[in-house]
mmCIF file of C-alpha atoms in Angstrom:
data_model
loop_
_atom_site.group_PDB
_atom_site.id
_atom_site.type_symbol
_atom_site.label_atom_id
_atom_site.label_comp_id
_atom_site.label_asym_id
_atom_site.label_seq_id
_atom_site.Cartn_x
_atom_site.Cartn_y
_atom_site.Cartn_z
ATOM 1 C CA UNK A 1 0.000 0.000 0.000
ATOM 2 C CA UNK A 2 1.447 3.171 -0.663
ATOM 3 C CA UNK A 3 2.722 4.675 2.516
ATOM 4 C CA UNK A 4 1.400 7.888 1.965
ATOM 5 C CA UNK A 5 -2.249 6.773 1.820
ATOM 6 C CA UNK A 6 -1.410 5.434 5.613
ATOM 7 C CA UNK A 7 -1.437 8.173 7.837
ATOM 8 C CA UNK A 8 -4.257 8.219 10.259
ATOM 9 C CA UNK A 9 -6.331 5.677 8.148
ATOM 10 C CA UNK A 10 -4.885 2.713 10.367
ATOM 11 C CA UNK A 11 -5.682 4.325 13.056
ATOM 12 C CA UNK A 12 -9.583 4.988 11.831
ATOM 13 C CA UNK A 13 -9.734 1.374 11.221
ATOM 14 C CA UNK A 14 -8.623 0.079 14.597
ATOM 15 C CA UNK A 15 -11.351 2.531 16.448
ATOM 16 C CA UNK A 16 -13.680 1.580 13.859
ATOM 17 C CA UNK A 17 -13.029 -2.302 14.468
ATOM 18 C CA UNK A 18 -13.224 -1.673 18.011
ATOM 19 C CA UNK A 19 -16.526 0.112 17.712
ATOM 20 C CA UNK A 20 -18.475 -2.669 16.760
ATOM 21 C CA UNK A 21 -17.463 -4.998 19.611
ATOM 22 C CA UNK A 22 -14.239 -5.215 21.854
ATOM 23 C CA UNK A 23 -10.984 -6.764 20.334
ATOM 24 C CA UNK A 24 -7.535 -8.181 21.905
ATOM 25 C CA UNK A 25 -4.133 -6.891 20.014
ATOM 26 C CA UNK A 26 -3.689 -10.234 17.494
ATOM 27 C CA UNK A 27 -7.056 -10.064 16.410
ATOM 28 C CA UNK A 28 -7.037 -6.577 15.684
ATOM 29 C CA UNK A 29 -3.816 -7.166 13.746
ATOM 30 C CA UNK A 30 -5.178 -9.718 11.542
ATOM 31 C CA UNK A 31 -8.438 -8.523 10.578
ATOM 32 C CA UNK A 32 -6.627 -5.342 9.381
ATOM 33 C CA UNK A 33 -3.357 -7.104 7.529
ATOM 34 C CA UNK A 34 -6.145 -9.231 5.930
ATOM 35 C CA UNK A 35 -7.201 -6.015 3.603
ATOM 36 C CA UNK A 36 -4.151 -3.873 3.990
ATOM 37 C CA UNK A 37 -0.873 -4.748 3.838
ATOM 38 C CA UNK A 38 0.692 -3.650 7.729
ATOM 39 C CA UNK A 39 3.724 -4.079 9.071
ATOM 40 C CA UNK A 40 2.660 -5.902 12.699
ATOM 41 C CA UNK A 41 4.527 -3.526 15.065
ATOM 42 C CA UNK A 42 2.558 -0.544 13.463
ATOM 43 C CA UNK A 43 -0.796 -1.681 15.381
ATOM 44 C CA UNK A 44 0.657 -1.664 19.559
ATOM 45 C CA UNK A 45 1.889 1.723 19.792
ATOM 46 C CA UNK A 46 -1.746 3.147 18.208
ATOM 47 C CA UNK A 47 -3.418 1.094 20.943
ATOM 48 C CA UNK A 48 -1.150 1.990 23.629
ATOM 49 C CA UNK A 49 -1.633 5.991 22.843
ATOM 50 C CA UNK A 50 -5.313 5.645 22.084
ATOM 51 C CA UNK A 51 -5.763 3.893 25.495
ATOM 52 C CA UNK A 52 -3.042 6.779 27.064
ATOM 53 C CA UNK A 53 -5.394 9.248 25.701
ATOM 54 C CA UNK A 54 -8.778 8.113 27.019
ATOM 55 C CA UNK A 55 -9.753 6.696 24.024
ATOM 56 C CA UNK A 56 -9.978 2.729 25.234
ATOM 57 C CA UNK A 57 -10.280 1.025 28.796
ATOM 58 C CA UNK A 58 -8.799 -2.053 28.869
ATOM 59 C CA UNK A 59 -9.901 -5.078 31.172
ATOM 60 C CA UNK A 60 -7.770 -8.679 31.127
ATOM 61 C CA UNK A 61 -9.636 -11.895 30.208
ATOM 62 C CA UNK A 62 -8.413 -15.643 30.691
ATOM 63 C CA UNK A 63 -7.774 -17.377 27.214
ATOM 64 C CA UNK A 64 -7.327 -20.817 26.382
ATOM 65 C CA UNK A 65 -4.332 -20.330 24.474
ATOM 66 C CA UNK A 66 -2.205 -18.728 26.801
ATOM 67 C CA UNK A 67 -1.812 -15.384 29.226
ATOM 68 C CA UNK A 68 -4.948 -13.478 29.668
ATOM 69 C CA UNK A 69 -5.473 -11.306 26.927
ATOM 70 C CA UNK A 70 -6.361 -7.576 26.857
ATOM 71 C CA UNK A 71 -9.139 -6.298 25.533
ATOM 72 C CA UNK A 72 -9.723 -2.909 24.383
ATOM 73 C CA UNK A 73 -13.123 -0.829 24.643
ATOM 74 C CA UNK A 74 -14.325 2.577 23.210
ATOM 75 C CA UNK A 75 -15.062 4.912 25.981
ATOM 76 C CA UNK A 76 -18.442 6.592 26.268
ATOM 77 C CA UNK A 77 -16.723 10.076 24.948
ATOM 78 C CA UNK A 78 -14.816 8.014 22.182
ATOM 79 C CA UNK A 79 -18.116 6.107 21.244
ATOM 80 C CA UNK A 80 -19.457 9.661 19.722
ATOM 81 C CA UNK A 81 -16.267 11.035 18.970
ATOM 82 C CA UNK A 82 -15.661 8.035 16.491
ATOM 83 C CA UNK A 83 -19.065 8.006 15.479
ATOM 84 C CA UNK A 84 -18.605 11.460 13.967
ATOM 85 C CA UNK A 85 -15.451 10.829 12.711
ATOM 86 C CA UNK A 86 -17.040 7.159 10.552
ATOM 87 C CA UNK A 87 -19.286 9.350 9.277
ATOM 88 C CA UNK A 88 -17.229 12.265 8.102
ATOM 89 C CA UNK A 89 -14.690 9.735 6.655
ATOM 90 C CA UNK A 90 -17.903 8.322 4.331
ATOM 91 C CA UNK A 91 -18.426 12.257 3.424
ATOM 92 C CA UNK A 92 -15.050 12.504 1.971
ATOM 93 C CA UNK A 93 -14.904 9.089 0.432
ATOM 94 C CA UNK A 94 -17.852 9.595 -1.495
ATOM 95 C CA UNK A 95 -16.695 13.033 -2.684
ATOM 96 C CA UNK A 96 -13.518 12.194 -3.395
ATOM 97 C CA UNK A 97 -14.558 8.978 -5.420
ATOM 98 C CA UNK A 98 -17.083 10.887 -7.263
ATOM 99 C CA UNK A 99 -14.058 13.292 -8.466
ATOM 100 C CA UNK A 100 -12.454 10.248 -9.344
ATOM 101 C CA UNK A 101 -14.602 8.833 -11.688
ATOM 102 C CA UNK A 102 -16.148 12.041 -12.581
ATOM 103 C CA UNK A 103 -16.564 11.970 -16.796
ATOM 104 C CA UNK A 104 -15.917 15.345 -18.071
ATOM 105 C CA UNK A 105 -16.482 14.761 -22.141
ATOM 106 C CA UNK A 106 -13.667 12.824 -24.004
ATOM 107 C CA UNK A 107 -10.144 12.251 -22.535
ATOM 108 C CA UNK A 108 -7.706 14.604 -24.155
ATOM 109 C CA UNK B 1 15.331 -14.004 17.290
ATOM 110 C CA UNK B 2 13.498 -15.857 19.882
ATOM 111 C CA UNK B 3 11.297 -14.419 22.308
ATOM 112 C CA UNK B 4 13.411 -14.611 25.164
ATOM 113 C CA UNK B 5 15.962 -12.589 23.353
ATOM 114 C CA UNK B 6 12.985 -10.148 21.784
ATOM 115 C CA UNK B 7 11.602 -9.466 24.889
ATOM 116 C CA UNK B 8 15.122 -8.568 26.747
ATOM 117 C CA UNK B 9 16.189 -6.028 23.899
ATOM 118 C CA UNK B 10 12.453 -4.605 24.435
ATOM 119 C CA UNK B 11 13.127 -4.323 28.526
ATOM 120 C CA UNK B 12 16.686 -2.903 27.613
ATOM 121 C CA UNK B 13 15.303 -0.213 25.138
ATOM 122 C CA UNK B 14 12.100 0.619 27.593
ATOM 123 C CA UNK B 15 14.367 1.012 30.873
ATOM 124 C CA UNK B 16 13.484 4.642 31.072
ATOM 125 C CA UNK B 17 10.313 4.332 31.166
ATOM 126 C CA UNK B 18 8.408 3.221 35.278
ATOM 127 C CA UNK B 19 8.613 -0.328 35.722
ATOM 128 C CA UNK B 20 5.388 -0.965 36.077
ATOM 129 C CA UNK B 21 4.587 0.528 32.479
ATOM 130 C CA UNK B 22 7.546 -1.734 31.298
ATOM 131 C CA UNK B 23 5.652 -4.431 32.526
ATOM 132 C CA UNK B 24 2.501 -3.838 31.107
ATOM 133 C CA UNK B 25 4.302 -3.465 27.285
ATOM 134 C CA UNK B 26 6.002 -6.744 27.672
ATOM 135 C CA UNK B 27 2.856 -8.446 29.287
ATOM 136 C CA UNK B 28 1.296 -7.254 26.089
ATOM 137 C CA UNK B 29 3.884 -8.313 23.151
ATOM 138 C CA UNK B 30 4.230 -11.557 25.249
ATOM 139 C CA UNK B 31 0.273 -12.202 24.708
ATOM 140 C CA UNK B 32 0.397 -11.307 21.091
ATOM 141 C CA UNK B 33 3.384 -13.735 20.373
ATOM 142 C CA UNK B 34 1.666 -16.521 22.096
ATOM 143 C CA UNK B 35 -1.845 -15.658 20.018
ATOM 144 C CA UNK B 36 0.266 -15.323 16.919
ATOM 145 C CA UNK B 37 1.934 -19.055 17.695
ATOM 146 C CA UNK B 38 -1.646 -20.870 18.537
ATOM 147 C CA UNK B 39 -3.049 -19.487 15.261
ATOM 148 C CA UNK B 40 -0.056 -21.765 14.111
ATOM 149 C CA UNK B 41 2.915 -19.148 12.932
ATOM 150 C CA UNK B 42 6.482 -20.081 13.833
ATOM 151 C CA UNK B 43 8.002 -17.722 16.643
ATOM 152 C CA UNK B 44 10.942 -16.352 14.984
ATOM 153 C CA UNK B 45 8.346 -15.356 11.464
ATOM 154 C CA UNK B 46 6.360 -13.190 14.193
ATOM 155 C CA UNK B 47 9.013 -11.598 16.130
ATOM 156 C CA UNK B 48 10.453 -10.687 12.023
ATOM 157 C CA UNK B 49 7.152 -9.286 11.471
ATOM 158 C CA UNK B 50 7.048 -7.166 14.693
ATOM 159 C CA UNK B 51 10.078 -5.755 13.548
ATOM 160 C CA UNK B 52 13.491 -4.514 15.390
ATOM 161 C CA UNK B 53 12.318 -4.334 19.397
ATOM 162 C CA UNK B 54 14.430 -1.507 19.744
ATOM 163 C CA UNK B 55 12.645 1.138 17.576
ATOM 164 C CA UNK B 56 9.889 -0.322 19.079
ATOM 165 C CA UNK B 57 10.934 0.339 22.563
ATOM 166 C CA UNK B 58 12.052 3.511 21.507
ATOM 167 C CA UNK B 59 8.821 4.713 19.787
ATOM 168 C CA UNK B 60 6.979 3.957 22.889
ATOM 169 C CA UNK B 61 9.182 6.147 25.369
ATOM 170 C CA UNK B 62 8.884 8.738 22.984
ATOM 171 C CA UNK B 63 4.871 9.006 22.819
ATOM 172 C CA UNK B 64 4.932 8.045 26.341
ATOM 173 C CA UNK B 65 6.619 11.072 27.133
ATOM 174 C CA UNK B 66 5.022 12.909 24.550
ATOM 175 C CA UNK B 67 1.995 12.161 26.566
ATOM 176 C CA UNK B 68 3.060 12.556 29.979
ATOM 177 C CA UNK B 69 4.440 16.134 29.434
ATOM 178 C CA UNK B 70 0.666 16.769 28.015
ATOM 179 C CA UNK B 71 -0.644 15.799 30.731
ATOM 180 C CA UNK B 72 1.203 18.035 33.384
ATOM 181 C CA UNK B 73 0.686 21.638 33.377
ATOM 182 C CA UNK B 74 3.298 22.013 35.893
ATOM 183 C CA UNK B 75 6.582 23.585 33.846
ATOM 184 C CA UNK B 76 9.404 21.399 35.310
ATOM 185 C CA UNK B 77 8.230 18.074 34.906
ATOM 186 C CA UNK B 78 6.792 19.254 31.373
ATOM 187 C CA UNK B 79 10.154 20.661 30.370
ATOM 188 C CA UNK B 80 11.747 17.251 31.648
ATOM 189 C CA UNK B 81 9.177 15.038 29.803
ATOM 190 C CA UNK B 82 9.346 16.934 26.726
ATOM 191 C CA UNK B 83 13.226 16.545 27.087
ATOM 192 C CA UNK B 84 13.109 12.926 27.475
ATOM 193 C CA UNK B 85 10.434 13.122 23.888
ATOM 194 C CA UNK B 86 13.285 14.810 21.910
ATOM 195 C CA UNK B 87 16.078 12.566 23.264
ATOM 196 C CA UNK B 88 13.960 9.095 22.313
ATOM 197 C CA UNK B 89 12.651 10.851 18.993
ATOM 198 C CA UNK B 90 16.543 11.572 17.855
ATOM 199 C CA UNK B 91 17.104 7.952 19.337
ATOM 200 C CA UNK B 92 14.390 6.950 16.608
ATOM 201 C CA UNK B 93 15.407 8.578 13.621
ATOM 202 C CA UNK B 94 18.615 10.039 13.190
ATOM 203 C CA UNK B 95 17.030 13.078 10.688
ATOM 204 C CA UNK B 96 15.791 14.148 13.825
ATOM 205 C CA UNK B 97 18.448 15.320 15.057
ATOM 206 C CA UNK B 98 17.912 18.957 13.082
ATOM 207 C CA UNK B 99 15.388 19.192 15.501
ATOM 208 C CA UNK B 100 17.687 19.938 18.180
ATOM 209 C CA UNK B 101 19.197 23.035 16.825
ATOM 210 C CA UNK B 102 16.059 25.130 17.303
ATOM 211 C CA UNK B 103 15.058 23.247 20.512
ATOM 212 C CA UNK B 104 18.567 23.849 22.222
ATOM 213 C CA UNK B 105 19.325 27.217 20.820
ATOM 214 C CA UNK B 106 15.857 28.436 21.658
ATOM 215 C CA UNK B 107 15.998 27.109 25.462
ATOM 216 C CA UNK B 108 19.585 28.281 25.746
ATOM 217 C CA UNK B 109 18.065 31.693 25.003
ATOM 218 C CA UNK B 110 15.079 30.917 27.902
ATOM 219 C CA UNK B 111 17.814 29.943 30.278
ATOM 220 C CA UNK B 112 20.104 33.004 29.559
ATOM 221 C CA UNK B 113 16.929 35.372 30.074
ATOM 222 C CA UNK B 114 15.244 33.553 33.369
ATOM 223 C CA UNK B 115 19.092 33.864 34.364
ATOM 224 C CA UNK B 116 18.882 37.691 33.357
ATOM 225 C CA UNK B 117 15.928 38.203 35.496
ATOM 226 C CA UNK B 118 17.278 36.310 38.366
ATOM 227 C CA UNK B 119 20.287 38.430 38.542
ATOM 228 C CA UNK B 120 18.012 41.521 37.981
ATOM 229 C CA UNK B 121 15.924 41.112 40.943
ATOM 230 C CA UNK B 122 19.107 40.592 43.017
ATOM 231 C CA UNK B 123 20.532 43.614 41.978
ATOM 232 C CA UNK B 124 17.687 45.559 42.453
ATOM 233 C CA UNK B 125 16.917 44.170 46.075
ATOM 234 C CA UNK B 126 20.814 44.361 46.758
ATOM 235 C CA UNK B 127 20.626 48.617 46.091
ATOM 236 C CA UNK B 128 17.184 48.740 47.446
ATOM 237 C CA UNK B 129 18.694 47.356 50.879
ATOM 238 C CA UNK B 130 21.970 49.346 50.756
ATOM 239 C CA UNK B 131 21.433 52.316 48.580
ATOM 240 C CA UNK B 132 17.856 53.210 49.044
ATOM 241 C CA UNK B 133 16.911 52.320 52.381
ATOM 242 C CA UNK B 134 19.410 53.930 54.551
ATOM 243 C CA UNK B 135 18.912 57.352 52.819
ATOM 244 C CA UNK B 136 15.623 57.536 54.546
ATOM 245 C CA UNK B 137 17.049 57.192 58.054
ATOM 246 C CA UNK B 138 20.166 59.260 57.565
ATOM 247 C CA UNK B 139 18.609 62.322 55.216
ATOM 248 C CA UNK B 140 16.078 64.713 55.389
ATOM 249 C CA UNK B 141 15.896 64.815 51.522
ATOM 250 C CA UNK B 142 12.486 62.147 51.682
ATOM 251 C CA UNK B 143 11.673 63.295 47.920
ATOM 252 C CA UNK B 144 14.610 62.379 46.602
ATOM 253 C CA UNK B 145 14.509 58.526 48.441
ATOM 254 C CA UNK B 146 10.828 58.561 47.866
ATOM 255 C CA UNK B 147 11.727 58.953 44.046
ATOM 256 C CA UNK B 148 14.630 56.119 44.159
ATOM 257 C CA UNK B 149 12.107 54.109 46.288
ATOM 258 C CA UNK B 150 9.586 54.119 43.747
ATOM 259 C CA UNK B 151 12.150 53.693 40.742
ATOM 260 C CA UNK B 152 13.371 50.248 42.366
ATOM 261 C CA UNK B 153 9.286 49.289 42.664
ATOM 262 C CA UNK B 154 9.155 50.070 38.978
ATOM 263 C CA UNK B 155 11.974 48.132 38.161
ATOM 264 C CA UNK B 156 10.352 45.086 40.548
ATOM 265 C CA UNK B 157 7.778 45.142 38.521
ATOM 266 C CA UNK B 158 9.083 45.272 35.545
ATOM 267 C CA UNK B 159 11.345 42.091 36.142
ATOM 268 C CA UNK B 160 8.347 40.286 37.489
ATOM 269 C CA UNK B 161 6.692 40.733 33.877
ATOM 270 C CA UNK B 162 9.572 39.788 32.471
ATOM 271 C CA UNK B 163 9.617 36.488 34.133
ATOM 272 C CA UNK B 164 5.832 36.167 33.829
ATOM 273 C CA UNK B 165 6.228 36.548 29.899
ATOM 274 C CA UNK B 166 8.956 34.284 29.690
ATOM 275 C CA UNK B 167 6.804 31.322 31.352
ATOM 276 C CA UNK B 168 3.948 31.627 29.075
ATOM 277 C CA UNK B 169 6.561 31.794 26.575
ATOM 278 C CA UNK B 170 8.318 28.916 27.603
ATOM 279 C CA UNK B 171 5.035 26.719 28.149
ATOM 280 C CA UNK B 172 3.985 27.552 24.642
ATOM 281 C CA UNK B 173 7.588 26.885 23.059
ATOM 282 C CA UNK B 174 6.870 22.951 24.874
ATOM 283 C CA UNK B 175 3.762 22.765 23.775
ATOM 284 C CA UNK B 176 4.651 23.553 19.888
ATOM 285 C CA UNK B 177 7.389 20.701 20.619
ATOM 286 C CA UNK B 178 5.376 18.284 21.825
ATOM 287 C CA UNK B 179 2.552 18.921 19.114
ATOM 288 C CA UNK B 180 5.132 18.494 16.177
ATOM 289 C CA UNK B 181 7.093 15.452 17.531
ATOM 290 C CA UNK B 182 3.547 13.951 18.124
ATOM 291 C CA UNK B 183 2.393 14.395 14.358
ATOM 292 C CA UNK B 184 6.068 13.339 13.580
ATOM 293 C CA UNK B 185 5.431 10.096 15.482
ATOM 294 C CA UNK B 186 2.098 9.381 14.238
ATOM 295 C CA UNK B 187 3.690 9.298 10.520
ATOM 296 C CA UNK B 188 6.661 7.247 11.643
ATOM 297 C CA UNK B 189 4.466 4.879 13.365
ATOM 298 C CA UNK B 190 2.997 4.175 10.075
ATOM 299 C CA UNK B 191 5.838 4.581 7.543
ATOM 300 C CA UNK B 192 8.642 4.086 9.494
ATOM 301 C CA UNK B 193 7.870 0.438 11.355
ATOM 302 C CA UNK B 194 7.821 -1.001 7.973
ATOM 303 C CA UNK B 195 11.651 -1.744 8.389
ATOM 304 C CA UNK B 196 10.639 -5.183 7.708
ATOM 305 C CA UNK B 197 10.025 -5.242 3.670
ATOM 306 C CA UNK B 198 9.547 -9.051 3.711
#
């Protein structure tokens, strides 16, 4: 994926992942390096700052497969606050696609 | 590189930061290598993939101070946090280091002037003590002591905006620090960690 695309779009996906129902680091990891190509240490340090800054709580839970893992969970304020920001993300997408496509007579 | 030897260059690199938050990191990069291994991946292919534990360590201090120097409004232990963000950023990148020319020369500057001040209001104490007080017991000339009095006042107070000034100054020059090595680290996160072009 071409890095520049990158910035802050990562990070939209993780809140949006967690959004829909809490997540532990590997899963995260995988459901987003199944669409887009991620190196895996780029994934921890977004968690760790988004959960620094308020964004997740985290609470342990016992696994089968090893250590407890730690989940991560929007906060009320980050609930709306990533709600808005889902929705202004679809805004731009669907402007900035329709300037993509956009047919303006014959190509020169 | 096996965990063992992943996890030791991680508490090496993170040694700066408390102990207990170095515990929580490796906690967490020891739960993800044991998910990543049940889902059936070979050890050393997901410690590759993680990348080098040392930019990792050193990304972490770096927003960790970034964020702890946020978080205190208090000057000192802001100016030490943010101090400890530009060390681990340089640590992180070496193009960083042309950040320190503007930090150092600019907080020289801050140093030299809160230095200034200091020695001002000395100065001004030491002749209000020995040169302005004792004319009022020894002369009869009260408007000319009265005039000196109030000059030294004037120059209090001048000094004491000068210091005033130079904290808001100083708290804003931080915060414009901390704001760009934050962006900075957002866009390494992403571009940078791909070191590992497997």
């Amino acid at each position: 994926m071409n890095p520049q695309f990158n910035k802050g779009v990562i990070e939209m996906c993780v809140l949006a992942l967690v959004s829909q129902r809490d997540h532990y680091g590997y899963e995260l990891v995988e459901r987003i390096s199944q669409k887009i190509e991620i190196s895996e240490g780029t994934i921890y340090p977004i968690l760790r700052r988004l959960t620094q800054e308020n964004y997740f709580e985290t609470y342990l839970k016992e696994s089968n497969e090893g250590p407890p893992r730690k989940y991560y969970r929007l906060t009320p304020t980050a609930k709306t606050m990533t709600e808005k920001l889902l929705n202004e993300w679809t805004d731009f997408k669907k402007n900035v696609d329709s300037i993509l496509t956009a047919k303006e007579g014959a190509k020169k | 590189m096996k965990k063992l030897e992943f996890i030791n260059q991680l508490r090496q690199n993170l040694s700066s930061l408390p102990k207990a938050e170095v515990d929580d990191i490796v906690r967490d990069q020891e739960e993800y290598i044991s998910d990543a291994v049940a889902s059936g991946r070979a050890e050393e292919d997901v410690i590759a993939r993680i990348g080098d534990p040392k930019s990792l360590a050193q990304s972490l201090v770096a927003q960790s101070r970034v964020q702890a120097a946020q978080n205190t409004t208090n000057l000192i232990p802001k100016a030490r946090n943010t101090w400890a963000a530009v060390v681990a950023f340089i640590a992180l990148a070496p193009i960083n280091f042309i950040l320190l020319f503007p930090v150092l020369g600019i907080w020289a500057a801050m140093v030299g002037m809160a230095f200034a001040i200091f020695g001002g209001f000395i100065g001004t104490g030491a002749a209000l003590i020995h040169y302005v007080l004792p004319t009022f017991a020894s002369s009869a000339n009260y408007a000319t002591s009265f005039a000196r009095l109030f000059f030294i006042l004037g120059s209090f107070a001048m000094l004491a905006f000068a210091a005033g000034v130079l904290f808001f100054v100083a708290r804003a020059f931080l915060t414009a620090i901390l704001a760009y090595i934050k962006s900075n680290l957002n866009l390494f996160k992403t571009l940078g960690d791909g070191n590992v072009q497997s």
